[in-house]
Tab-separated table of C-alpha atoms and ligand atoms in Angstrom:
chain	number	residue	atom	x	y	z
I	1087	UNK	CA	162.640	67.108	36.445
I	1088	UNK	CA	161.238	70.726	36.787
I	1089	UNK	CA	161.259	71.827	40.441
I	1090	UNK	CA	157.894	71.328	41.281
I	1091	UNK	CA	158.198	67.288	40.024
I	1092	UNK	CA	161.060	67.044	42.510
I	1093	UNK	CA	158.660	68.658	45.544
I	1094	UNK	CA	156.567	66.277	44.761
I	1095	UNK	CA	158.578	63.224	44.698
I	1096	UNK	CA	160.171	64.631	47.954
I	1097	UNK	CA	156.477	65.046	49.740
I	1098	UNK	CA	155.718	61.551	48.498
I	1099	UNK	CA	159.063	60.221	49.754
I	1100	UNK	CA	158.658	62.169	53.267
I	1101	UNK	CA	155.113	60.715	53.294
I	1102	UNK	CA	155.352	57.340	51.858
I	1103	UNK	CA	154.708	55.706	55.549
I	1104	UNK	CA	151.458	58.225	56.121
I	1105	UNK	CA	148.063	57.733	55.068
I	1106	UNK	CA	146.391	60.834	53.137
I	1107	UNK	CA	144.634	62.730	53.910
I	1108	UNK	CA	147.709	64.573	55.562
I	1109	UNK	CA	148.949	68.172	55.594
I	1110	UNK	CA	152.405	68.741	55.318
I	1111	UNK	CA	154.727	71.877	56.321
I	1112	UNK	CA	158.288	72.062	54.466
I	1113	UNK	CA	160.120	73.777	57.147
I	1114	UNK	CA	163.077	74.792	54.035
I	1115	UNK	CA	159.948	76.836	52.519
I	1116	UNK	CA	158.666	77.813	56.280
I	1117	UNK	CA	162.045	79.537	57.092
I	1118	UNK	CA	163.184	81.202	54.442
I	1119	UNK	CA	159.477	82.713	54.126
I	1120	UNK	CA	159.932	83.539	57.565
I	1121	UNK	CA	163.848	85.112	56.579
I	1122	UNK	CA	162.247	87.023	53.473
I	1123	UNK	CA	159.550	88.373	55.494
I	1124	UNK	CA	162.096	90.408	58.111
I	1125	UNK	CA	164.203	90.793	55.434
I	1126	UNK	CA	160.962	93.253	54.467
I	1127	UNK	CA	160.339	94.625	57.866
I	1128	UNK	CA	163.593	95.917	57.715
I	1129	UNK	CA	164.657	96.296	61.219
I	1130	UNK	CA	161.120	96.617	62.610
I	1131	UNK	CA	159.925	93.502	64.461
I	1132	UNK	CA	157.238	91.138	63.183
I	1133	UNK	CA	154.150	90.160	65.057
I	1134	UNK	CA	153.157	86.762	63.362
I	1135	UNK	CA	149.479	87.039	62.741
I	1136	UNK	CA	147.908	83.343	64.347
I	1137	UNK	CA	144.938	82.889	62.504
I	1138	UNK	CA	147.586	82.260	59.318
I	1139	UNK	CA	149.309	79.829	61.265
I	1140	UNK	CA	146.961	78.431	63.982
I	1141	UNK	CA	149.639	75.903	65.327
I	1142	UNK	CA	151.858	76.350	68.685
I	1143	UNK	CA	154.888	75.217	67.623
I	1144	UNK	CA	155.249	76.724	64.481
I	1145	UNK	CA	154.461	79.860	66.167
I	1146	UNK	CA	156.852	79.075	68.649
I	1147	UNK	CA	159.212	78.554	65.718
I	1148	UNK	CA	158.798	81.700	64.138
I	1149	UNK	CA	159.200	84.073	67.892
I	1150	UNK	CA	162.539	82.289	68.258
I	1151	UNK	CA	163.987	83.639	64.900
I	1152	UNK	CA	165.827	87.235	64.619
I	1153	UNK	CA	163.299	89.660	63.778
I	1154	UNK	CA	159.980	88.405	65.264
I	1155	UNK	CA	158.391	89.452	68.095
I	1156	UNK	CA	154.283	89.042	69.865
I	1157	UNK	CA	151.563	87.320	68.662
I	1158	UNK	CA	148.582	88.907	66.855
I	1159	UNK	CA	145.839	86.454	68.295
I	1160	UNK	CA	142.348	86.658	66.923
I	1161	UNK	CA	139.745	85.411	69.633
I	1162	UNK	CA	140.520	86.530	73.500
I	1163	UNK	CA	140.181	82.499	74.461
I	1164	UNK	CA	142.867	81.803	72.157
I	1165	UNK	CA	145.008	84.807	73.666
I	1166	UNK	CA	144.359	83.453	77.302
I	1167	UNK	CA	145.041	79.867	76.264
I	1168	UNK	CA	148.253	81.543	74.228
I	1169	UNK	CA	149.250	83.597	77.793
I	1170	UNK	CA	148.782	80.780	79.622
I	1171	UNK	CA	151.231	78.569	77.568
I	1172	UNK	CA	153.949	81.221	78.050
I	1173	UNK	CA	153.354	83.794	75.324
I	1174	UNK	CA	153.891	87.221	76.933
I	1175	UNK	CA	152.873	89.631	74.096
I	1176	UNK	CA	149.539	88.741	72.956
I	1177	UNK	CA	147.864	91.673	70.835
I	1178	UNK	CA	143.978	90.371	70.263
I	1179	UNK	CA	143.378	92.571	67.068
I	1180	UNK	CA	139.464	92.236	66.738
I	1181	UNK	CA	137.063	93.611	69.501
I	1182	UNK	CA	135.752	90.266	71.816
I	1183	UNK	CA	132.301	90.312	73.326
I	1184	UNK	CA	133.419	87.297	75.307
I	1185	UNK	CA	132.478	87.969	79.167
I	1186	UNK	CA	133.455	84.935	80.763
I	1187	UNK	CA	136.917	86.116	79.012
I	1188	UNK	CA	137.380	89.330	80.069
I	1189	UNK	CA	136.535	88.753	84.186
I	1190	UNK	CA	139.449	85.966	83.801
I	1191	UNK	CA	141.765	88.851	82.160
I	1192	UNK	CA	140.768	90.993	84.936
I	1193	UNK	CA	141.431	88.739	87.564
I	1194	UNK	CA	144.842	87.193	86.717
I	1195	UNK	CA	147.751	89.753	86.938
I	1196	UNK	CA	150.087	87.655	84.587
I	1197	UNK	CA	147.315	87.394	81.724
I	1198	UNK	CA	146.572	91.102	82.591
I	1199	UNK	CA	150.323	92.224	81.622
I	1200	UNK	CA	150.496	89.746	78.275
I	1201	UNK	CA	147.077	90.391	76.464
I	1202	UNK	CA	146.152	93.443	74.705
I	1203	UNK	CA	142.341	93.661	73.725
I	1204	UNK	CA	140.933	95.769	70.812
I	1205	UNK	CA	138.882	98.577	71.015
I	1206	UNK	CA	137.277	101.126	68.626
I	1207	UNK	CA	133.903	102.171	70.852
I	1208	UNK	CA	133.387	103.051	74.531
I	1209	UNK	CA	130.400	100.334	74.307
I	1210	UNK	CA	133.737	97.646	74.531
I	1211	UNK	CA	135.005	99.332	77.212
I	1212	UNK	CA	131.757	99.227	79.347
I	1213	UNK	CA	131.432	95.472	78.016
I	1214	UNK	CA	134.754	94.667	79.323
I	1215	UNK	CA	133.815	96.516	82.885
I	1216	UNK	CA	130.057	95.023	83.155
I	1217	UNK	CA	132.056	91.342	83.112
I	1218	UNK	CA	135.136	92.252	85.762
I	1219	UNK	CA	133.556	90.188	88.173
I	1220	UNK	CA	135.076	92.180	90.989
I	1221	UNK	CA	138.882	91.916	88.784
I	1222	UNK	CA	141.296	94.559	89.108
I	1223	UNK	CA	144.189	94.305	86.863
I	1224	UNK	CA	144.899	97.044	84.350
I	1225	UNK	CA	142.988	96.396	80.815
I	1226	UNK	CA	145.676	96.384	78.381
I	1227	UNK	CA	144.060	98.559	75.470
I	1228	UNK	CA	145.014	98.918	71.881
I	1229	UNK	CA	142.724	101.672	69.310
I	1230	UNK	CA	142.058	100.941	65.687
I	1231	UNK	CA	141.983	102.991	62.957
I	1232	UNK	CA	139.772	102.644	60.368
I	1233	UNK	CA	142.553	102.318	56.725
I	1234	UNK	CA	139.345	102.278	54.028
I	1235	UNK	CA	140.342	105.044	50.995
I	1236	UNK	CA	137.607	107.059	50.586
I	1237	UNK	CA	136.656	108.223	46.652
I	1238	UNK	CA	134.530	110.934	45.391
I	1239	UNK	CA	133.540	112.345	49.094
I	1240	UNK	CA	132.984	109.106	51.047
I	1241	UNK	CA	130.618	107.845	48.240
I	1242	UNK	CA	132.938	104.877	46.966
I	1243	UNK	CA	135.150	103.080	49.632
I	1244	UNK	CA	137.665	100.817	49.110
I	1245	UNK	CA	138.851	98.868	52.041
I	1246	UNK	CA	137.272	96.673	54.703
I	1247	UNK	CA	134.503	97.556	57.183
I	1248	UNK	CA	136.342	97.518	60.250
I	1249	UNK	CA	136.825	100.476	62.777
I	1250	UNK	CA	134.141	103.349	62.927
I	1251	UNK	CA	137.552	105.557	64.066
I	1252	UNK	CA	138.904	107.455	61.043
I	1253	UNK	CA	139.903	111.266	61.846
I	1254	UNK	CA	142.933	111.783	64.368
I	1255	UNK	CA	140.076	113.681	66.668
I	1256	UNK	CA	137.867	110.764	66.814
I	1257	UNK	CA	140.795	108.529	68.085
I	1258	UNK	CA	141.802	110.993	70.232
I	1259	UNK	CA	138.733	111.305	72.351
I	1260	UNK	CA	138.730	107.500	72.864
I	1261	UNK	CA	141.818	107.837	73.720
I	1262	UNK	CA	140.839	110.034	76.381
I	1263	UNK	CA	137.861	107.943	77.353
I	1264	UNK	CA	140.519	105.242	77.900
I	1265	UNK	CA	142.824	107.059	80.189
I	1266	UNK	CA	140.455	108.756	82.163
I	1267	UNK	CA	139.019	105.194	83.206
I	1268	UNK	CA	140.380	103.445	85.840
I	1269	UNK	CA	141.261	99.803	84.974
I	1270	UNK	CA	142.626	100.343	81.403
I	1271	UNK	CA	145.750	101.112	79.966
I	1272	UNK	CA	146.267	102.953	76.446
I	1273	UNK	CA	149.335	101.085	74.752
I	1274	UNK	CA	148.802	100.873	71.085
I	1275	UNK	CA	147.356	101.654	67.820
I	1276	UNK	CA	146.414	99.124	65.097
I	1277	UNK	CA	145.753	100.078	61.330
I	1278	UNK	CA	145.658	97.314	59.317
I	1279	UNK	CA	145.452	97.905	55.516
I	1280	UNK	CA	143.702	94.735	53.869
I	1281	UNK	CA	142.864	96.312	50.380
I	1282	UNK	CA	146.624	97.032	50.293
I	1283	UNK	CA	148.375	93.744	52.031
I	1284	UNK	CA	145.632	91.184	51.411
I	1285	UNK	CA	144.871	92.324	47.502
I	1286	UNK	CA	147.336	90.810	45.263
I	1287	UNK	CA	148.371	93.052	42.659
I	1288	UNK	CA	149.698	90.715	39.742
I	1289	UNK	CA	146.786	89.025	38.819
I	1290	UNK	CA	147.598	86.202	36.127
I	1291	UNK	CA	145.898	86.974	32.949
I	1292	UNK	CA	144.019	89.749	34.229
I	1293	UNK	CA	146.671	92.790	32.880
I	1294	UNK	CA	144.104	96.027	33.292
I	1295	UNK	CA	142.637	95.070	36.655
I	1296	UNK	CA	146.180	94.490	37.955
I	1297	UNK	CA	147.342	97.763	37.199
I	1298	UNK	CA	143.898	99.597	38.478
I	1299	UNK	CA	144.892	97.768	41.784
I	1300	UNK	CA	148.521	99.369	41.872
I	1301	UNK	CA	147.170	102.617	41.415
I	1302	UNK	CA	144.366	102.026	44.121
I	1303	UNK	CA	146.795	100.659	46.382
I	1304	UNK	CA	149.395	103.245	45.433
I	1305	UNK	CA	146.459	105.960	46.082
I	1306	UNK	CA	145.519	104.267	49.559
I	1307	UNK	CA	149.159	103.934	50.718
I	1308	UNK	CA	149.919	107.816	50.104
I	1309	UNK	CA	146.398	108.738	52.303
I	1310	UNK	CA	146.879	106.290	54.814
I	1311	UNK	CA	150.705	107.547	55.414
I	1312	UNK	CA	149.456	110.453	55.936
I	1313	UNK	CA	146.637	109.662	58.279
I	1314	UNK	CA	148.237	107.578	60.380
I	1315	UNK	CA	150.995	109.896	61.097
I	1316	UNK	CA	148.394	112.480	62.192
I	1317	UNK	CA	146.492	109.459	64.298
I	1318	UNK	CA	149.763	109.089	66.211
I	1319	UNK	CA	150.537	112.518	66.935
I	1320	UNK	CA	146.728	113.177	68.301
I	1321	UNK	CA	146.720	109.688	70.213
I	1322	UNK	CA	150.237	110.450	71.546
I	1323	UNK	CA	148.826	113.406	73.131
I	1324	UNK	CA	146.720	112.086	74.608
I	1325	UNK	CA	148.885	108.682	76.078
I	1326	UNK	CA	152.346	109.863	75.696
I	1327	UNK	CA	153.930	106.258	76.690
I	1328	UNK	CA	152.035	104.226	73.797
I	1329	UNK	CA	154.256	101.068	73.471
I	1330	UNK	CA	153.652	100.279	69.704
I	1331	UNK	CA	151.751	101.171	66.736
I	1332	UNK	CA	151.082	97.816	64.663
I	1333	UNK	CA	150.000	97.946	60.816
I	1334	UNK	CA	150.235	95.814	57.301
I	1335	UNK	CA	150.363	92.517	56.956
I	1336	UNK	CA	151.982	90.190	54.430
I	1337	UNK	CA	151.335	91.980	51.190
I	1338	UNK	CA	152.383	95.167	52.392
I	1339	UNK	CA	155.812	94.898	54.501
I	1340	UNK	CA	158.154	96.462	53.091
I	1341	UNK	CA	155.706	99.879	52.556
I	1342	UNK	CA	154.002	99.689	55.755
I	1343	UNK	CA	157.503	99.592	57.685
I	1344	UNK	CA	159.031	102.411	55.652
I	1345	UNK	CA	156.175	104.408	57.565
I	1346	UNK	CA	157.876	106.532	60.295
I	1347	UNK	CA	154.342	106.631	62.322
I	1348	UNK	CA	154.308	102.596	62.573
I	1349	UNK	CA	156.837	101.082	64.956
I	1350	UNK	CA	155.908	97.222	64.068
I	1351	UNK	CA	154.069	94.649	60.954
I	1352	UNK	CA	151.914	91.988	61.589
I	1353	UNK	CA	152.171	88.957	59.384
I	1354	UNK	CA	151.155	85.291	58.669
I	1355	UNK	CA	149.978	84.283	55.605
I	1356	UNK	CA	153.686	84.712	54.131
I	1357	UNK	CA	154.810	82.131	56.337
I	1358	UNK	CA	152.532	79.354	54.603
I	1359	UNK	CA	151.803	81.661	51.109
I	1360	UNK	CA	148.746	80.012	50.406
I	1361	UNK	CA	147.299	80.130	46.797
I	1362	UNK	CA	145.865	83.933	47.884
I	1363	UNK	CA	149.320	85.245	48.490
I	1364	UNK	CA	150.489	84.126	44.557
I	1365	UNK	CA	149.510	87.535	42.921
I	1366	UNK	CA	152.061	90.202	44.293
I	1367	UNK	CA	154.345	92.532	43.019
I	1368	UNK	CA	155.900	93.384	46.092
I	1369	UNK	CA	156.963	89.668	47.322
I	1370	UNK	CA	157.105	85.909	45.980
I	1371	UNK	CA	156.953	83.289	48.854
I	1372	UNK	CA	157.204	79.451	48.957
I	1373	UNK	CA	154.489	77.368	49.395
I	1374	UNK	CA	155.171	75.784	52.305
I	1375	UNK	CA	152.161	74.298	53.688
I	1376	UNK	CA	150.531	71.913	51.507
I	1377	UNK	CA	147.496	68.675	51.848
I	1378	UNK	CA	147.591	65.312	50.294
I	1379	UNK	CA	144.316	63.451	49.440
I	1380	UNK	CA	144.830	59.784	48.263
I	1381	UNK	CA	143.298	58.480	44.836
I	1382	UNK	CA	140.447	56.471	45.484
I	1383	UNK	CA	138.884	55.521	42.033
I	1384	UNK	CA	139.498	56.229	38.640
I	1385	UNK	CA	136.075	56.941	36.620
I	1386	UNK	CA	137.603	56.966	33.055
I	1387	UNK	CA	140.361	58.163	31.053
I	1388	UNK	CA	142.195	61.786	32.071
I	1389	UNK	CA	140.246	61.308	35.333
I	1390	UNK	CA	140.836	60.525	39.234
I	1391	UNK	CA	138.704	60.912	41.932
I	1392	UNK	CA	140.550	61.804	45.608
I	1393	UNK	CA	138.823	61.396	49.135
I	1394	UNK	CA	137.461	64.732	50.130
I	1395	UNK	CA	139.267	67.806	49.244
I	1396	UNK	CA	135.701	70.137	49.559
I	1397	UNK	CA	137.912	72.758	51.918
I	1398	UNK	CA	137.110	76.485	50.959
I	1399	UNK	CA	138.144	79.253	51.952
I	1400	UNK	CA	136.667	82.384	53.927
I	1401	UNK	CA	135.618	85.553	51.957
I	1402	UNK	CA	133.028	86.301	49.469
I	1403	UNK	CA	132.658	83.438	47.969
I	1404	UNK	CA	134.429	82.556	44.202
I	1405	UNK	CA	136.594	80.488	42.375
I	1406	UNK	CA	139.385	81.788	44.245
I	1407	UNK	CA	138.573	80.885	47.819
I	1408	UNK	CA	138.878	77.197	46.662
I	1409	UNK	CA	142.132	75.170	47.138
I	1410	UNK	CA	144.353	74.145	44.028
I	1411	UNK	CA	144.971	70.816	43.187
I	1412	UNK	CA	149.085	71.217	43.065
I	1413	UNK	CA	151.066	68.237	42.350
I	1414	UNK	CA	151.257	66.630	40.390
I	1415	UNK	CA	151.285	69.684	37.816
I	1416	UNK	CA	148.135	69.818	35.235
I	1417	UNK	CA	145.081	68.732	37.235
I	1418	UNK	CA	142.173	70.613	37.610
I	1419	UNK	CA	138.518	70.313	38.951
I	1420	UNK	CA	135.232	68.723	36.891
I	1421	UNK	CA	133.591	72.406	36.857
I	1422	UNK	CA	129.909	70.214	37.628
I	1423	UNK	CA	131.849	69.324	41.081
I	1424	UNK	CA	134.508	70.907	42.095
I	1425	UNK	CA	136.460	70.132	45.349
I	1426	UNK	CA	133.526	67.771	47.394
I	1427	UNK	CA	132.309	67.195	50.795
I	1428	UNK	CA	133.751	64.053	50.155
I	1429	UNK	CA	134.934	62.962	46.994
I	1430	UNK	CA	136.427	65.136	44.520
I	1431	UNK	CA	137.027	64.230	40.772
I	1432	UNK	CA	140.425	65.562	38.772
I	1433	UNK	CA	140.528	65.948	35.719
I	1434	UNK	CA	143.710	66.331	33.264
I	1435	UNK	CA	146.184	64.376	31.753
I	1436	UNK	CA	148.199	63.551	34.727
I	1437	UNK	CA	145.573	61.831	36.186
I	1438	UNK	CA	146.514	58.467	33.376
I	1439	UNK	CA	149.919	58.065	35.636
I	1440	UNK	CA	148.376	58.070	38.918
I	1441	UNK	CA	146.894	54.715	40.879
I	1442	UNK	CA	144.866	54.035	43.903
I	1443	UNK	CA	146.618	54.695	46.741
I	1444	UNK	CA	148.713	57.482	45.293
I	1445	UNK	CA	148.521	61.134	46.826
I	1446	UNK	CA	147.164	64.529	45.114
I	1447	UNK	CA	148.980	67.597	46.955
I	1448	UNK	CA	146.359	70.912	46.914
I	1449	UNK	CA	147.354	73.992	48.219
I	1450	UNK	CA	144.914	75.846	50.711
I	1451	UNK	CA	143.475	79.312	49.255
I	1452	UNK	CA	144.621	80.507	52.686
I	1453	UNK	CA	146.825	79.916	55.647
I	1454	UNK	CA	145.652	79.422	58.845
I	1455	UNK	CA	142.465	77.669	58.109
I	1456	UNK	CA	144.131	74.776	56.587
I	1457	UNK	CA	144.607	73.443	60.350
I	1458	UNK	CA	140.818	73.426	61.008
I	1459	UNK	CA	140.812	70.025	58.794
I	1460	UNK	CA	144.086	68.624	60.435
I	1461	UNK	CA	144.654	67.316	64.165
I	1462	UNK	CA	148.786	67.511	63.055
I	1463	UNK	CA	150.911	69.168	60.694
I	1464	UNK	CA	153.913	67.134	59.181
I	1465	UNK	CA	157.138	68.695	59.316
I	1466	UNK	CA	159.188	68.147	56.381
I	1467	UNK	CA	163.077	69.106	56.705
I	1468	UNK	CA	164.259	67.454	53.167
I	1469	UNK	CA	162.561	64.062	52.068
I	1470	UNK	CA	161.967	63.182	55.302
I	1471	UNK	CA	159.514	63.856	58.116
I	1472	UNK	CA	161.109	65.110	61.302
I	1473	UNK	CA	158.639	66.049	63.361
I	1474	UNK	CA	154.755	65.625	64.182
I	1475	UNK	CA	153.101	68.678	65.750
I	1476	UNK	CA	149.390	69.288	66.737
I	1477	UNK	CA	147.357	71.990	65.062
I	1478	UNK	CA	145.375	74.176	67.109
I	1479	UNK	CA	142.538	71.784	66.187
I	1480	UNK	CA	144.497	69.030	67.434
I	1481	UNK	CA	144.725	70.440	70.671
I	1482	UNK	CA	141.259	70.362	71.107
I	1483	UNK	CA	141.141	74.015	70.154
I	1484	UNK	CA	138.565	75.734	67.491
I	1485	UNK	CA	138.468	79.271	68.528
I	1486	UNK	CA	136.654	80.215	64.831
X	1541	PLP	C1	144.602	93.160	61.962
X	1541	PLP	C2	145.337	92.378	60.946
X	1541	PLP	N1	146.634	92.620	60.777
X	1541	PLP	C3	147.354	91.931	59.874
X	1541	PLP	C4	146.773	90.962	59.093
X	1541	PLP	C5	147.621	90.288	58.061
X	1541	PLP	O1	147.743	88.951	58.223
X	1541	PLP	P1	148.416	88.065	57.088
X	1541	PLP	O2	149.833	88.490	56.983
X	1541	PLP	O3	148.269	86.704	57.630
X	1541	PLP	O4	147.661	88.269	55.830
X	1541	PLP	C6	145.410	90.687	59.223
X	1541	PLP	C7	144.762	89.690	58.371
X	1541	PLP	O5	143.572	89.599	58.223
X	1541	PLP	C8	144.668	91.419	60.180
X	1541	PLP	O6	143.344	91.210	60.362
């Protein structure tokens, strides 16, 4: 039996007393993701990223290992819900326009101390001081820096549009915008690297455009080391008791730590290693989070049709954003259909040995959004489920 026929029969085993559809997390796969991934950080701590996870407890399970510490949350109503349930280091890392948010930050002194908000433009600050509401606590306040390489003078850019704040300067007279204004607090810088840590490098098949990435990412790495290291000296300056500078995420560890500038990673795709997170050179997770859609028909030889299944992906859209029918091993999608609203046809010699009733595993093309089609996440700890825990979702929570 080849290692991915035994998974199978141990999700099927684990599962035999659950309906599909159901999404599964093996918690073997979970932790030693979790292991490899501070294993990488070497000695600098780990903010787990919640938008790959989007599910207390497993976040929860993560900040009580060795080697983890904060949340990166990604709407401010998540990170007051999060502060509220008892997480003290929230860092949101994308700017909020949400008022009704920010006058409950301001007004509660224990939300005030956990949650960090993101800003890259004094229009956020005056935002976050037109809806106070008459609160007083200190603004925790974190800068980002814009990571995009920039080729042949600015005229090609490779890298996502995120910050307008690229030159040490330009950060360092928001910086002073920030400290000069009472009710805020300059703690942190973010620079987050996407076209090096979210752009897998080992494409299957695809040799050439493989190694043009390494040499991009090799080129962007060099530039950004550089950068950043000037971004902290000029911001430092400015706010000489900054608590942290945060950058990489799960693609790019091990090279973002080795960067004196950064004191701490975010990461949390490589808990679950969606299909997205397959291509690297620098790591090789487990899949550990995985959803089952039963058999429902069978239209003709080398063919089954599941229930549903139609969950893609954010991003520009492609091939890639949609989840892969994983166990058992050889099935793929009718290329008229793909995964449906639904109903979803497989095609594939595999399909002869399955019946009604059976279960198709898929893996997600990303993490976190898995859990906006679950209410719970089965935990698997061998062939056996030991635990049933609520998705964000399930809580009654869609935040995006
Ligand atoms: C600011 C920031 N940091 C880090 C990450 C990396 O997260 P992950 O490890 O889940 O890919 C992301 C992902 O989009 C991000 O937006």
């Amino acid at each position: 039996m080849t290692p991915r026929a035994a998974d199978r029969a141990r999700y099927d085993r684990a599962t035999a007393h659950l309906d599909a559809p159901v999404a599964v997390v093996d918690l073997e796969a979970f932790d030693a993701n979790a292991a490899d991934l501070v294993r990488r950080a070497g000695g600098k701590p780990v903010r787990v990223a919640s938008k790959s996870v989007r599910c207390r407890a497993l976040l929860e399970r993560v900040l009580a290992r060795e080697g983890f510490a904060g949340v990166m949350s990604y709407t401010l109503d998540e990170s007051l819900w999060l502060a509220r349930a008892g997480f003290d280091d929230v860092l949101l890392a994308y700017p909020s326009a949400d008022r009704s948010g920010f006058g409950e930050l301001a007004r509660d002194p224990k939300l005030a101390a956990a949650v960090t908000v993101m800003v890259d433009d004094v229009a956020q600050l005056d935002l976050i001081d037109a809806a106070r509401a008459g609160g007083t606590e200190e603004v925790r306040v974190c800068l980002e820096l814009d990571t995009a390489l920039r080729l042949l003078g600015g005229r090609i850019r490779v890298g996502a549009l995120r910050s307008p704040l690229r030159e040490p300067a330009q950060l360092a007279e928001l910086a002073r915008s920030v400290v000069r204004r009472p009710g805020f607090r300059l703690v942190g810088i973010m620079a987050y690297e996407g076209h090096v840590a979210g752009v897998g490098d080992a494409v299957a098949g695809r040799p050439l455009r493989s190694r043009a990435i390494r040499l991009m990412q090799a080129a962007a790495r060099r530039e950004l080391a550089e950068r950043r290291a000037a971004v902290v000296r000029a911001v430092r300056a400015v706010a000489p008791d900054l608590e942290f500078v945060n950058g990489g995420g799960t693609g790019s560890v091990q090279h973002t730590a080795a960067e004196d500038a950064v004191t701490e990673i975010a990461a949390g795709s490589g808990l679950f290693v969606p299909r997205l997170f397959d291509n690297y050179t620098s790591f090789s997770g487990r899949p550990a989070a995985l959803f089952a859609q039963p058999v429902v028909r069978r239209p003709g030889v080398g063919v089954v049709t599941v229930l549903g299944g139609g969950y893609p992906a954010s991003g520009a859209a492609g091939r890639d954003r949609l989840p892969v029918p994983y166990l058992p091993e050889g099935l793929r999608y009718d290329p008229q259909e793909g995964p449906g609203e639904v109903q979803t046809p497989l095609l594939g010699s595999p399909a002869d040995d399955l019946r009604i009733g059976d279960k198709v595993w898929f893996r997600h093309a990303k993490a976190g959004e898995l859990c906006e089609r679950f209410d719970s996440l089965q935990l698997i700890e061998g062939d056996r489920v030991t635990a049933t825990v609520p998705t964000y979702r399930g809580e009654g929570r869609t935040f995006l």
